[in-house]
Every structure is written in structure tokens, then in C-alpha cells.
XYZ file of C-alpha atoms in Angstrom:
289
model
C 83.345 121.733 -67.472
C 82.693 119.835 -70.791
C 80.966 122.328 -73.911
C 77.757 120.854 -73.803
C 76.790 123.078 -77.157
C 79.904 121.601 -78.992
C 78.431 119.412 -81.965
C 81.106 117.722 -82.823
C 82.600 114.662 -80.984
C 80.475 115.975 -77.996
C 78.428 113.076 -77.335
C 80.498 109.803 -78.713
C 79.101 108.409 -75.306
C 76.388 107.839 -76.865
C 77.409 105.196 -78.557
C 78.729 103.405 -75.925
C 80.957 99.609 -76.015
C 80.660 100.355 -79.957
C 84.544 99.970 -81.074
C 85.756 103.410 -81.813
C 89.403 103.197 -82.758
C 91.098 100.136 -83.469
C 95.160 99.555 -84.114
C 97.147 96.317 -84.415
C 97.585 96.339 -81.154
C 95.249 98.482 -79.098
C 91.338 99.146 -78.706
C 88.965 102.300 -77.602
C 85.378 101.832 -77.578
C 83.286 105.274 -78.071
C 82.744 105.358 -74.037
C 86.853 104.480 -73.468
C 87.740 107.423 -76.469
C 85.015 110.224 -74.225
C 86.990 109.356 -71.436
C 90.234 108.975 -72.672
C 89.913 113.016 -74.555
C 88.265 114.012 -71.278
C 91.265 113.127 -69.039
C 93.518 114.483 -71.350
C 91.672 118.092 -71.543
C 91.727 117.971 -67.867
C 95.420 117.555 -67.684
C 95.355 121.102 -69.570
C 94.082 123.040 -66.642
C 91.398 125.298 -66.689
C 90.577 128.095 -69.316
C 89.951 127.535 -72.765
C 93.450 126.384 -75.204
C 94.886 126.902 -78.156
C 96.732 123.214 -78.625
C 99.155 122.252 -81.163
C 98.879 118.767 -82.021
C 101.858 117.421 -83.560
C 99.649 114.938 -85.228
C 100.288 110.905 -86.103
C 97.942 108.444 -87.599
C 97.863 107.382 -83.954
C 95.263 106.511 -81.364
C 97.030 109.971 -79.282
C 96.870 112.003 -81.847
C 93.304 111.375 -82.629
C 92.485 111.290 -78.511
C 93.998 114.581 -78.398
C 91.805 116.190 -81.418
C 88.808 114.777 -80.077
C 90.076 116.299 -76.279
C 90.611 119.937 -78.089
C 87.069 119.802 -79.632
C 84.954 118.244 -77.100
C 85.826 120.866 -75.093
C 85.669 123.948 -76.755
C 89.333 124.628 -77.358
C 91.283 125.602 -80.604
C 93.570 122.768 -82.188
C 96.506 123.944 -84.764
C 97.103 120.045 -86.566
C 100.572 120.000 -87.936
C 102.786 117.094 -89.119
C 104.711 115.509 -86.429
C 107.599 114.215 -88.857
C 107.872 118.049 -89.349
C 110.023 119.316 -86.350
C 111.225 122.859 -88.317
C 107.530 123.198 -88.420
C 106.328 122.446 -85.842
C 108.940 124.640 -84.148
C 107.965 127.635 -86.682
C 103.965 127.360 -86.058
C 104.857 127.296 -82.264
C 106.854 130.535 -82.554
C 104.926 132.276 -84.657
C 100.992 131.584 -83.152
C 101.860 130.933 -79.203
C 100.089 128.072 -78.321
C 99.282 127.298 -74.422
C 99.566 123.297 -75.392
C 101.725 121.611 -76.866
C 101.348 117.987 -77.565
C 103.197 115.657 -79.321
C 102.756 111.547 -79.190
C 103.285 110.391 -75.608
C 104.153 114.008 -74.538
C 102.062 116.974 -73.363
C 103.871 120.631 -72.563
C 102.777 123.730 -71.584
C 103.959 126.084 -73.056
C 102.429 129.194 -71.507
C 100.436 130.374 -69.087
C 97.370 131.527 -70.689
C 95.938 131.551 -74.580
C 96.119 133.619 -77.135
C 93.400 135.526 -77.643
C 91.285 133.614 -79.894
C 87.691 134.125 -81.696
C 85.282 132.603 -79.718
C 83.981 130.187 -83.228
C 87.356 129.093 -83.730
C 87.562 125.414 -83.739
C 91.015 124.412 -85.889
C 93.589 125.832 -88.071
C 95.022 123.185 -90.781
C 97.599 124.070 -93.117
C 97.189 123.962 -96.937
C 99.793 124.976 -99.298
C 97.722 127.537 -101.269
C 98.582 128.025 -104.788
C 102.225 129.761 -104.042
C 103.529 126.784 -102.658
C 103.726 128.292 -98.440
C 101.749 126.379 -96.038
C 99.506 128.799 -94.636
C 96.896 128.397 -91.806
C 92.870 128.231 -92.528
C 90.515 129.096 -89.945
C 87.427 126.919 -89.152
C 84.912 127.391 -86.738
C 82.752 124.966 -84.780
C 80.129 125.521 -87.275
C 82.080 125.022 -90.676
C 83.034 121.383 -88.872
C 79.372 120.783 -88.150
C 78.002 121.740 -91.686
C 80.624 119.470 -93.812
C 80.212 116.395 -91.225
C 76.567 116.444 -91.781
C 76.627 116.490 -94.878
C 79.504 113.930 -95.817
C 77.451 111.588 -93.435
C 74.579 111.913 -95.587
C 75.849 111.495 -99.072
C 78.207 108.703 -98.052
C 75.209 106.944 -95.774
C 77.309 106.260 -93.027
C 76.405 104.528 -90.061
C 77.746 102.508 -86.898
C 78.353 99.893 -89.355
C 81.090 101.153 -90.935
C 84.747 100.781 -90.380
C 87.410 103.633 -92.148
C 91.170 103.460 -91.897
C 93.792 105.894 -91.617
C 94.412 106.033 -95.346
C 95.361 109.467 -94.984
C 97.223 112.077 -92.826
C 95.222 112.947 -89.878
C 96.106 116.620 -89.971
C 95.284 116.969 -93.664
C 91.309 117.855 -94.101
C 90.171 114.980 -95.988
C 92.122 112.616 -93.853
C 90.720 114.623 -90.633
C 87.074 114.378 -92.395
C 86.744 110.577 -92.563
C 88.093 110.690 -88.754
C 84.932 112.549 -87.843
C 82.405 111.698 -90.191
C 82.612 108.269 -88.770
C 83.028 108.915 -84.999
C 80.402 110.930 -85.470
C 78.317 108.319 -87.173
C 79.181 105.728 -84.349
C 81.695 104.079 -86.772
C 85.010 102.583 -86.288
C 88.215 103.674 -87.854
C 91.388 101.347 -88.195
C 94.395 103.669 -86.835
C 97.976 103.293 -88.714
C 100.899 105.018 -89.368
C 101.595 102.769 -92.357
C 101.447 103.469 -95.864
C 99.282 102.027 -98.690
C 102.179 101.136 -100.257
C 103.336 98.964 -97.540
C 101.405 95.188 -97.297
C 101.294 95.337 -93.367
C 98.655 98.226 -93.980
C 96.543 95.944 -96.287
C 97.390 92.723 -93.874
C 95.494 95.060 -91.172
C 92.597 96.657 -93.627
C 91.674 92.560 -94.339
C 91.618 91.463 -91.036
C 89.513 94.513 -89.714
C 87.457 94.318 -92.649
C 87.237 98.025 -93.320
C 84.288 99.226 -95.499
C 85.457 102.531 -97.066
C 88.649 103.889 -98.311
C 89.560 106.872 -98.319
C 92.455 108.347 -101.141
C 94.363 110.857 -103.322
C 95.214 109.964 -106.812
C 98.572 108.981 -105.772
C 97.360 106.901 -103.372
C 95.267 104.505 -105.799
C 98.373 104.588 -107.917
C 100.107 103.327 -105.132
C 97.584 100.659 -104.784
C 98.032 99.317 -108.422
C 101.512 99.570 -108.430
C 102.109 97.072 -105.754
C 99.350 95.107 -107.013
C 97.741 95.177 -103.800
C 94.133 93.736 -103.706
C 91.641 96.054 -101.796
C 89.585 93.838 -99.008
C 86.349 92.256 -100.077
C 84.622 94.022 -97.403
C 84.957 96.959 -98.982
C 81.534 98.586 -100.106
C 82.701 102.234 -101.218
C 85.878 104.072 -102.117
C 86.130 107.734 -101.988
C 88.593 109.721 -104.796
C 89.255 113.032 -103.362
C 92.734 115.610 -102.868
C 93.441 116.024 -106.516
C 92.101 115.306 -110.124
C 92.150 111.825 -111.356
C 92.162 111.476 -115.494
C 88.863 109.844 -116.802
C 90.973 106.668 -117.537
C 92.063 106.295 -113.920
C 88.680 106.528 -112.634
C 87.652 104.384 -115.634
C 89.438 101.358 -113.699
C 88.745 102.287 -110.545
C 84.919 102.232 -111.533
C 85.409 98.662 -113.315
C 87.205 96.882 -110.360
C 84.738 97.833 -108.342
C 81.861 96.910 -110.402
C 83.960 93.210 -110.571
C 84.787 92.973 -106.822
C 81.439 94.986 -104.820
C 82.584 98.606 -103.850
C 81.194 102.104 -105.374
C 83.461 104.656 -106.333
C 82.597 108.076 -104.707
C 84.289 110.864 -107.199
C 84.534 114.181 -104.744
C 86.323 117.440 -104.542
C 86.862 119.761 -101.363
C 89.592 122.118 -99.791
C 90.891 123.270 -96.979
C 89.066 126.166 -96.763
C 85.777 124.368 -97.123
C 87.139 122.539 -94.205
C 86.653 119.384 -96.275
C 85.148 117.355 -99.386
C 82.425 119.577 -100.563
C 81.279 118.466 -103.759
C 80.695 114.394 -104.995
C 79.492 112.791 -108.437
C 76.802 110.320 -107.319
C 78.095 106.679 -108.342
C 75.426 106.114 -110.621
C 76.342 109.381 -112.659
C 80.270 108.404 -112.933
C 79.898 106.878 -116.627
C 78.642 110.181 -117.891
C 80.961 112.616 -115.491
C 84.014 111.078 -114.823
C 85.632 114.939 -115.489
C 83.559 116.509 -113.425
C 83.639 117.582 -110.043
C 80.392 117.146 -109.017
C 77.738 118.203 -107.156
């Protein structure tokens, strides 16, 4: 039986025949991705899990998240190009479930013994350089959702894309943010730096962006144009010198978007500061509030 209580991703039926996920070649509405995660928990047998997700920018890998949370189990999101890792997080924390894209295993009988607020472990790389796991509970997921869907003011009308890796927290934040909100996201495993992912962003007219530093320098160094649609992009995962945000701010003032300056971490389970676009002339060094 579903987690009625569980705030996050609990009720996309809500939104019904909206589109949820959409790839290049594939489709979920909000009602198809509820079903889709609650078939998959089901295949995981009774009890609550502790699933590793050897995560993709895919429509599985994002099925399975939403699966883990919806019902009340514990997700550990690694990299799937990763296999020494995923291999070392599997020996060393024990999960039940182990799923990969097109694969689910079971790995043992029963969970470890988990704290009942324990939603997801990502990994961040801490300031010594070894990826380590954070701990967030249902709650911590709740709080930052809420409040990135308020600052950013998104709704069902928005469409995101998979700028970013789905098992890093910003990347994993836009993901829910906007299933939350009854938004869409464009699923890819391509790059920015590849056209096919800005062939795909046009034709689904995505409205936000999501990106590191590197990622916008990406952008400018193939000389890629970002899609007219567009009506805010966020700057988040590292700090961007004043002059890089400088020309951010000006293309978008030429073409229509906002530029959303933020700053979050792991442990925060997200973004959790932002400079308000209308303050970025004045505070293009700071973090925000």
C-alpha cells in the first residue's frame, strides 16, 4: 500500500493527461508516470527498500526515483556510467534493490535497517575530494521543493530539460520542482555541448534551463543559441565571475529570459539561496538570499 503521507511525487495523479516526461521518442503523462512508478514498486515486493538507482537522464531512471519516493522507500542515486561505484556503494550500504536501466535485481532479502525519515542518499564530493553519502529525509525534500517552486513561480506551464545529471541535487531538484508543479521535463542523455540536445530543447520549447558554470561555457563555446521559448535560466553548482553573469544577464535582456543567480549543496538537499533578477546588476558576487 501506497504512503499516502509522502509529500513528494505522491499525488502526480492529480494532474492527470498533463505531459509529464517527454524524450525524442517516448511520452508519460502525470497519470501514465503514477502508474508506471507504482508497477515498478510493486515488482519490489512487500516491505519498505533501500534501492540503488544506477541513475540515467532517462525516462527509467526518473520512473524508478519517483517509484522509491512515492512509496516510502530509501533511494541511494549513483552514476550509472560508474560501474566501480556502483559496485563499491552496493558493497558497502546493502541495498535490497538494485536497479539499473532496463534491469531490476534483488539483491537481498530484506533492508537494511534504515531511519524511518530517510528519503535519499546523494553523493557529493565534500571538500577532500571522496564522494561521500548525505542523508535527506522526506521532510528536507519537501521544504526545498516548496520553496524553489515559489521563488522560480513554477507552474503546469512550464517545461525543464535534463540539463543536468539526475543523481546530482540540482539536477534531481528541477526533476521535482516541476513534477511537482504539474510541469513537464524534456528527458536526455545528451550533452549541452552536443546540437541534438538543442535540436530537442527547440522543438519542445522548454522554458527554463537549468546549469553549472561549465555548462553555459559550453553553451557559448559551440555558439549554440538557447530556444526563444525560454523565459528563465537558473546559474547554480559553482561560482560564476561577475563578467560571466554580466553576459548571461545581457543575452537575456536581448532575447526574453531572466537569469536566476542561486547557490545550494548537497546537504541542503538542493539550491537554497537565489539573487532576485531584478537585484543581479547590483549583486552579481553574491550568493543571495
Amino acid at each position: 500500500m501506497r504512503h499516502v503521507d509522502l509529500p513528494i511525487l505522491g499525488n502526480l495523479e492529480r494532474f492527470g493527461d498533463a505531459p509529464a516526461l517527454l524524450s525524442k521518442d517516448a511520452s508519460l503523462t502525470h497519470a501514465e508516470l503514477a502508474e508506471a512508478a507504482d508497477e515498478v514498486a510493486g515488482s519490489w515486493g512487500a516491505g519498505r527498500h533501500l534501492v540503488l538507482i544506477a541513475c540515467t537522464n532517462s525516462i527509467e531512471s526518473i520512473v524508478a526515483l519517483v517509484a522509491t519516493l512515492r512509496h516510502g522507500h530509501a533511494a541511494i542515486m549513483v552514476p550509472a556510467a560508474s560501474d566501480e561505484l556502483v559496485e563499491h556503494i552496493a558493497e558497502v550500504h546493502q541495498p535490497d534493490i538494485l536497479v539499473t536501466e532496463g534491469a531490476v535485481r534483488v539483491l537481498a532479502d530484506s533492508a537494511p535497517a534504515m531511519h524511518p525519515d530517510l528519503a535519499l542518499l546523494l553523493l557529493t564530493s565534500g571538500t577532500t575530494g571522496s564522494s561521500k553519502l548525505v542523508r535527506l529525509s522526506r521532510r528536507n525534500l519537501s521544504s526545498v521543493v516548496a520553496s524553489i517552486r515559489e521563488y522560480l513561480a513554477i507552474t503546469a506551464a512550464d517545461r525543464a530539460i535534463t540539463s543536468l545529471p539526475l543523481c546530482f541535487s540540482y539536477g534531481l531538484s528541477v526533476v521535482t520542482t516541476h513534477l511537482e508543479s504539474g510541469a513537464s521535463i524534456v528527458v536526455t542523455g545528451d550533452s549541452a555541448a552536443d546540437p541534438c540536445f538543442w535540436e530537442l530543447a527547440a522543438e519542445k520549447r522548454i522554458t527554463s534551463m537549468a546549469g553549472v558554470p561549465y555548462t553555459f561555457e559550453l553553451i557559448d563555446h559551440g555558439g549554440f543559441e538557447l530556444p526563444d521559448s525560454l523565459r528563465y535560466v537558473t546559474i547554480a553548482g559553482g561560482r560564476s565571475s561577475v563578467e560571466a553573469v554580466g553576459r548571461r544577464v545581457d543575452q537575456g535582456r536581448e532575447t526574453g529570459f531572466e537569469v536566476v543567480l542561486m547557490y545550494g549543496a548537497t546537504e541542503a538537499s538542493a539550491r537554497m539561496t537565489y539573487v532576485p533578477p531584478a537585484m543581479l546588476d547590483s549583486a552579481m558576487d553574491a550568493i543571495g538570499q
